[in-house]
Amino acid sequence: MRLLAFPLAALLLSAAHCLSPSRIPRRALLLSSAVILPLGIRTYIHGPAPYAVPPLPPRTVVVTGANTGLGKETAARLANSGARVFLCSRDEARGRKAVEEVERGIPEGSGGSAELLLLDLADLGSIDRAAEDLKKRTKVVDVVINNAGVMAIPEFSKTKDGFEKQVGINHLGHFRFTKDIFPLLAQSKNGRIINLSSSAHNIGTKASIEALSTPSAESYTPWGTYGQSKLANVLFTDELDRRLKSAGMDNLSAVSVHPGVVSTDLARYIVKNSDAPLSSLPDASSFLESATASVAKFFLRPVDRGASTQIFLAAEPDLRSRGGEYWTNNKIGKKNKVAEDKELAKSLWEQSEALVGKFDVAKK
Ligand SMILES: NC(=O)c1ccc[n+]([C@@H]2O[C@H](COP(=O)([O-])OP(=O)(O)OC[C@H]3O[C@@H](n4cnc5c(N)ncnc54)[C@H](OP(=O)(O)O)[C@@H]3O)[C@@H](O)[C@H]2O)c1
């Protein structure tokens, strides 16, 4: 409704100008359009109001990439409402800082808690160690939010195990982590696997998924590969959900998410060509940089709204019968046609297994 107000206001102004050009002169019309248009765009990008998390029953949640951005916001809101949350971070100092910040916000008596789990998705050894560590600390995981991600790395680069980095971290790392912690997820009565994708999955192509195992510096483009990794997130979700259903595991479901275009540290490679979060780097140095940052902040979706869909999927009590969908703005969104290709999803699964190990979806 709020969104309709802007085009309606523009329409009314234009109509008033046509009917009475002397009362609403052209300059006033242009001036008000210059205000109405950006506000309309901003309202559209900002999306719905933040989701209010209900008090949660005892629930163990694991969030990857939880030291900043959407992951930290998600961890904080779920812990505040009573969940036991494991915040995964690849960097111990950044992770501890985030855990302390989340802990400080947890209301007394809510039952929520925050703990650090060290996890570097660019290193299979680290993924296995994180899963082992988790198994010592809990018998069950109700929700895993595979949230960590990197975007548009300018150069072709590799993870510790030799995978192209965007696909290695965004998809293969999460595939291996989900496989490793699957015995804990299988214990949940109403478990969810929530995979962060993006509308950028639309950039991904069938050919790029078919060629996932054979990346090359020659075929690498920063955005094409980001799109490939985000399409892989949607296809992995669908195939996992299908396998859960055919294994009769109706206690678990898998969904993917586009959070909107959110003001986080994700643009680090574009803004500073840095592997470290923007928030850990010195502020913009020139006037142009600060002005660009302020304009971006004005238009981009705030993180509390951006994290809402994944928080909603983790916290809403009645999602059990669903699965395999691509969610955005707290509702089911429209995925690209390529992302509906079941054969492609199966091929991705088989390639991922060949690269990082067999993932047996079965009741234990
Ligand atoms: N922001 C958006 O507009 C947007 C839009 C669509 C989709 N998404 C998706 O949302 C997810 C969260 O992104 P964000 O916007 O919150 O970005 P962010 O602020 O940059 O957070 C990304 C998180 O991923 C972690 N990470 C990066 N490399 C890792 C690795 N090798 N191992 C483990 N963790 C690693 C980062 O840790 P460090 O801080 O230590 O690097 C950070 O905690 C991503 O999957 C992204 O693709 C975001």
Short mmCIF file of N, CA, C and O in Angstrom, two decimals, residues 257-311:
data_model
loop_
_atom_site.label_atom_id
_atom_site.label_comp_id
_atom_site.label_asym_id
_atom_site.label_seq_id
_atom_site.Cartn_x
_atom_site.Cartn_y
_atom_site.Cartn_z
N VAL A 257 16.82 -18.36 0.16
CA VAL A 257 16.38 -17.00 0.51
C VAL A 257 17.09 -15.95 -0.35
O VAL A 257 18.29 -16.05 -0.59
N HIS A 258 16.33 -14.94 -0.78
CA HIS A 258 16.94 -13.69 -1.25
C HIS A 258 16.58 -12.62 -0.22
O HIS A 258 15.40 -12.34 0.00
N PRO A 259 17.59 -12.01 0.42
CA PRO A 259 17.27 -11.08 1.52
C PRO A 259 16.95 -9.66 1.08
O PRO A 259 16.60 -8.82 1.92
N GLY A 260 17.04 -9.37 -0.23
CA GLY A 260 16.92 -7.98 -0.70
C GLY A 260 18.32 -7.42 -0.93
O GLY A 260 19.31 -8.15 -0.82
N VAL A 261 18.37 -6.15 -1.27
CA VAL A 261 19.68 -5.51 -1.49
C VAL A 261 20.00 -4.74 -0.22
O VAL A 261 19.46 -3.68 0.06
N VAL A 262 20.87 -5.34 0.59
CA VAL A 262 20.99 -4.92 1.99
C VAL A 262 22.34 -4.24 2.27
O VAL A 262 23.37 -4.62 1.70
N SER A 263 22.28 -3.28 3.17
CA SER A 263 23.48 -2.54 3.56
C SER A 263 24.31 -3.38 4.54
O SER A 263 24.08 -3.38 5.74
N THR A 264 25.27 -4.15 3.99
CA THR A 264 26.15 -5.00 4.81
C THR A 264 27.59 -4.83 4.32
O THR A 264 27.87 -3.93 3.55
N ASP A 265 28.44 -5.77 4.73
CA ASP A 265 29.85 -5.72 4.30
C ASP A 265 30.10 -6.49 3.00
O ASP A 265 31.24 -6.69 2.59
N LEU A 266 29.02 -6.94 2.36
CA LEU A 266 29.17 -7.84 1.21
C LEU A 266 29.90 -7.19 0.02
O LEU A 266 30.58 -7.88 -0.73
N ALA A 267 29.77 -5.86 -0.09
CA ALA A 267 30.39 -5.17 -1.24
C ALA A 267 31.87 -4.89 -1.02
O ALA A 267 32.48 -4.12 -1.75
N ARG A 268 32.47 -5.56 -0.04
CA ARG A 268 33.87 -5.28 0.34
C ARG A 268 34.84 -5.35 -0.84
O ARG A 268 35.76 -4.56 -0.95
N TYR A 269 34.62 -6.33 -1.74
CA TYR A 269 35.54 -6.47 -2.88
C TYR A 269 35.34 -5.35 -3.91
O TYR A 269 36.26 -4.99 -4.62
N ILE A 270 34.10 -4.83 -3.97
CA ILE A 270 33.81 -3.77 -4.94
C ILE A 270 34.30 -2.43 -4.40
O ILE A 270 34.93 -1.64 -5.08
N VAL A 271 34.01 -2.18 -3.11
CA VAL A 271 34.32 -0.88 -2.52
C VAL A 271 35.83 -0.75 -2.22
O VAL A 271 36.44 0.26 -2.50
N LYS A 272 36.41 -1.79 -1.62
CA LYS A 272 37.81 -1.68 -1.16
C LYS A 272 38.73 -2.78 -1.70
O LYS A 272 39.88 -2.86 -1.29
N ASN A 273 38.20 -3.65 -2.53
CA ASN A 273 38.91 -4.86 -2.95
C ASN A 273 39.60 -5.53 -1.76
O ASN A 273 40.81 -5.78 -1.77
N SER A 274 38.80 -5.79 -0.72
CA SER A 274 39.35 -6.35 0.50
C SER A 274 38.60 -7.63 0.88
O SER A 274 37.40 -7.75 0.65
N ASP A 275 39.35 -8.54 1.51
CA ASP A 275 38.77 -9.80 2.00
C ASP A 275 38.17 -9.60 3.39
O ASP A 275 37.34 -10.38 3.86
N ALA A 276 38.55 -8.49 4.04
CA ALA A 276 38.07 -8.22 5.41
C ALA A 276 36.76 -7.43 5.36
O ALA A 276 36.51 -6.70 4.40
N PRO A 277 35.89 -7.58 6.40
CA PRO A 277 34.62 -6.85 6.39
C PRO A 277 34.84 -5.33 6.34
O PRO A 277 35.77 -4.82 6.97
N LEU A 278 33.97 -4.65 5.60
CA LEU A 278 34.09 -3.18 5.47
C LEU A 278 34.12 -2.50 6.83
O LEU A 278 34.84 -1.55 7.05
N SER A 279 33.28 -3.03 7.75
CA SER A 279 33.17 -2.39 9.07
C SER A 279 34.48 -2.46 9.86
O SER A 279 34.65 -1.74 10.84
N SER A 280 35.42 -3.35 9.43
CA SER A 280 36.70 -3.44 10.16
C SER A 280 37.77 -2.56 9.50
O SER A 280 38.90 -2.50 9.96
N LEU A 281 37.41 -1.91 8.38
CA LEU A 281 38.39 -1.11 7.64
C LEU A 281 38.23 0.38 7.98
O LEU A 281 37.16 0.79 8.45
N PRO A 282 39.27 1.20 7.70
CA PRO A 282 39.12 2.63 7.96
C PRO A 282 37.98 3.21 7.14
O PRO A 282 37.67 2.71 6.05
N ASP A 283 37.36 4.29 7.65
CA ASP A 283 36.23 4.91 6.96
C ASP A 283 36.67 5.47 5.60
O ASP A 283 37.85 5.63 5.35
N ALA A 284 35.68 5.82 4.80
CA ALA A 284 35.97 6.41 3.50
C ALA A 284 36.92 7.60 3.64
O ALA A 284 36.76 8.41 4.55
N SER A 285 37.92 7.67 2.74
CA SER A 285 38.92 8.73 2.90
C SER A 285 38.56 10.01 2.14
O SER A 285 38.75 11.10 2.65
N SER A 286 38.00 9.90 0.94
CA SER A 286 37.72 11.12 0.18
C SER A 286 36.25 11.53 0.32
O SER A 286 35.41 10.74 0.74
N PHE A 287 35.97 12.78 -0.08
CA PHE A 287 34.59 13.29 -0.02
C PHE A 287 33.68 12.43 -0.91
O PHE A 287 32.58 12.08 -0.52
N LEU A 288 34.22 12.09 -2.11
CA LEU A 288 33.42 11.30 -3.06
C LEU A 288 33.05 9.94 -2.46
O LEU A 288 31.91 9.49 -2.58
N GLU A 289 34.03 9.31 -1.78
CA GLU A 289 33.77 7.99 -1.17
C GLU A 289 32.70 8.10 -0.09
O GLU A 289 31.78 7.28 -0.02
N SER A 290 32.81 9.16 0.78
CA SER A 290 31.81 9.28 1.85
C SER A 290 30.44 9.60 1.28
O SER A 290 29.43 9.09 1.76
N ALA A 291 30.41 10.45 0.21
CA ALA A 291 29.11 10.81 -0.38
C ALA A 291 28.47 9.55 -0.98
O ALA A 291 27.28 9.29 -0.77
N THR A 292 29.28 8.74 -1.69
CA THR A 292 28.74 7.52 -2.30
C THR A 292 28.22 6.58 -1.21
O THR A 292 27.13 6.00 -1.35
N ALA A 293 28.99 6.48 -0.11
CA ALA A 293 28.58 5.59 0.98
C ALA A 293 27.26 6.07 1.59
O ALA A 293 26.37 5.26 1.90
N SER A 294 27.09 7.39 1.74
CA SER A 294 25.85 7.92 2.34
C SER A 294 24.66 7.67 1.42
O SER A 294 23.58 7.27 1.88
N VAL A 295 24.86 7.88 0.10
CA VAL A 295 23.75 7.65 -0.84
C VAL A 295 23.37 6.17 -0.81
O VAL A 295 22.19 5.81 -0.73
N ALA A 296 24.40 5.30 -0.82
CA ALA A 296 24.13 3.85 -0.79
C ALA A 296 23.37 3.50 0.47
O ALA A 296 22.38 2.75 0.44
N LYS A 297 23.77 4.05 1.60
CA LYS A 297 23.11 3.74 2.88
C LYS A 297 21.64 4.18 2.85
O LYS A 297 20.77 3.50 3.39
N PHE A 298 21.38 5.33 2.21
CA PHE A 298 20.02 5.85 2.14
C PHE A 298 19.11 4.89 1.37
O PHE A 298 17.98 4.63 1.75
N PHE A 299 19.66 4.36 0.26
CA PHE A 299 18.80 3.54 -0.61
C PHE A 299 18.77 2.06 -0.19
O PHE A 299 17.74 1.42 -0.32
N LEU A 300 19.90 1.52 0.30
CA LEU A 300 19.93 0.08 0.56
C LEU A 300 19.03 -0.31 1.73
O LEU A 300 18.76 0.49 2.62
N ARG A 301 18.61 -1.56 1.71
CA ARG A 301 17.74 -2.08 2.78
C ARG A 301 18.52 -2.19 4.09
O ARG A 301 19.63 -2.74 4.09
N PRO A 302 17.97 -1.66 5.18
CA PRO A 302 18.68 -1.81 6.46
C PRO A 302 18.76 -3.28 6.87
O PRO A 302 17.90 -4.08 6.50
N VAL A 303 19.81 -3.61 7.63
CA VAL A 303 20.08 -5.02 7.92
C VAL A 303 18.94 -5.68 8.73
O VAL A 303 18.67 -6.87 8.56
N ASP A 304 18.23 -4.92 9.57
CA ASP A 304 17.15 -5.55 10.36
C ASP A 304 16.01 -6.01 9.45
O ASP A 304 15.38 -7.04 9.69
N ARG A 305 15.79 -5.27 8.36
CA ARG A 305 14.76 -5.70 7.39
C ARG A 305 15.31 -6.82 6.51
O ARG A 305 14.60 -7.77 6.18
N GLY A 306 16.60 -6.68 6.11
CA GLY A 306 17.20 -7.67 5.22
C GLY A 306 17.24 -9.06 5.83
O GLY A 306 17.04 -10.06 5.15
N ALA A 307 17.49 -9.11 7.14
CA ALA A 307 17.61 -10.43 7.80
C ALA A 307 16.25 -11.05 8.11
O ALA A 307 16.17 -12.20 8.53
N SER A 308 15.18 -10.29 7.89
CA SER A 308 13.86 -10.74 8.35
C SER A 308 13.41 -12.07 7.74
O SER A 308 12.84 -12.90 8.44
N THR A 309 13.66 -12.26 6.43
CA THR A 309 13.13 -13.48 5.79
C THR A 309 13.78 -14.73 6.39
O THR A 309 13.10 -15.72 6.70
N GLN A 310 15.11 -14.69 6.57
CA GLN A 310 15.77 -15.88 7.12
C GLN A 310 15.39 -16.10 8.60
O GLN A 310 15.27 -17.23 9.06
N ILE A 311 15.16 -15.00 9.32
CA ILE A 311 14.74 -15.12 10.72
C ILE A 311 13.32 -15.70 10.76
O ILE A 311 13.03 -16.61 11.54
#
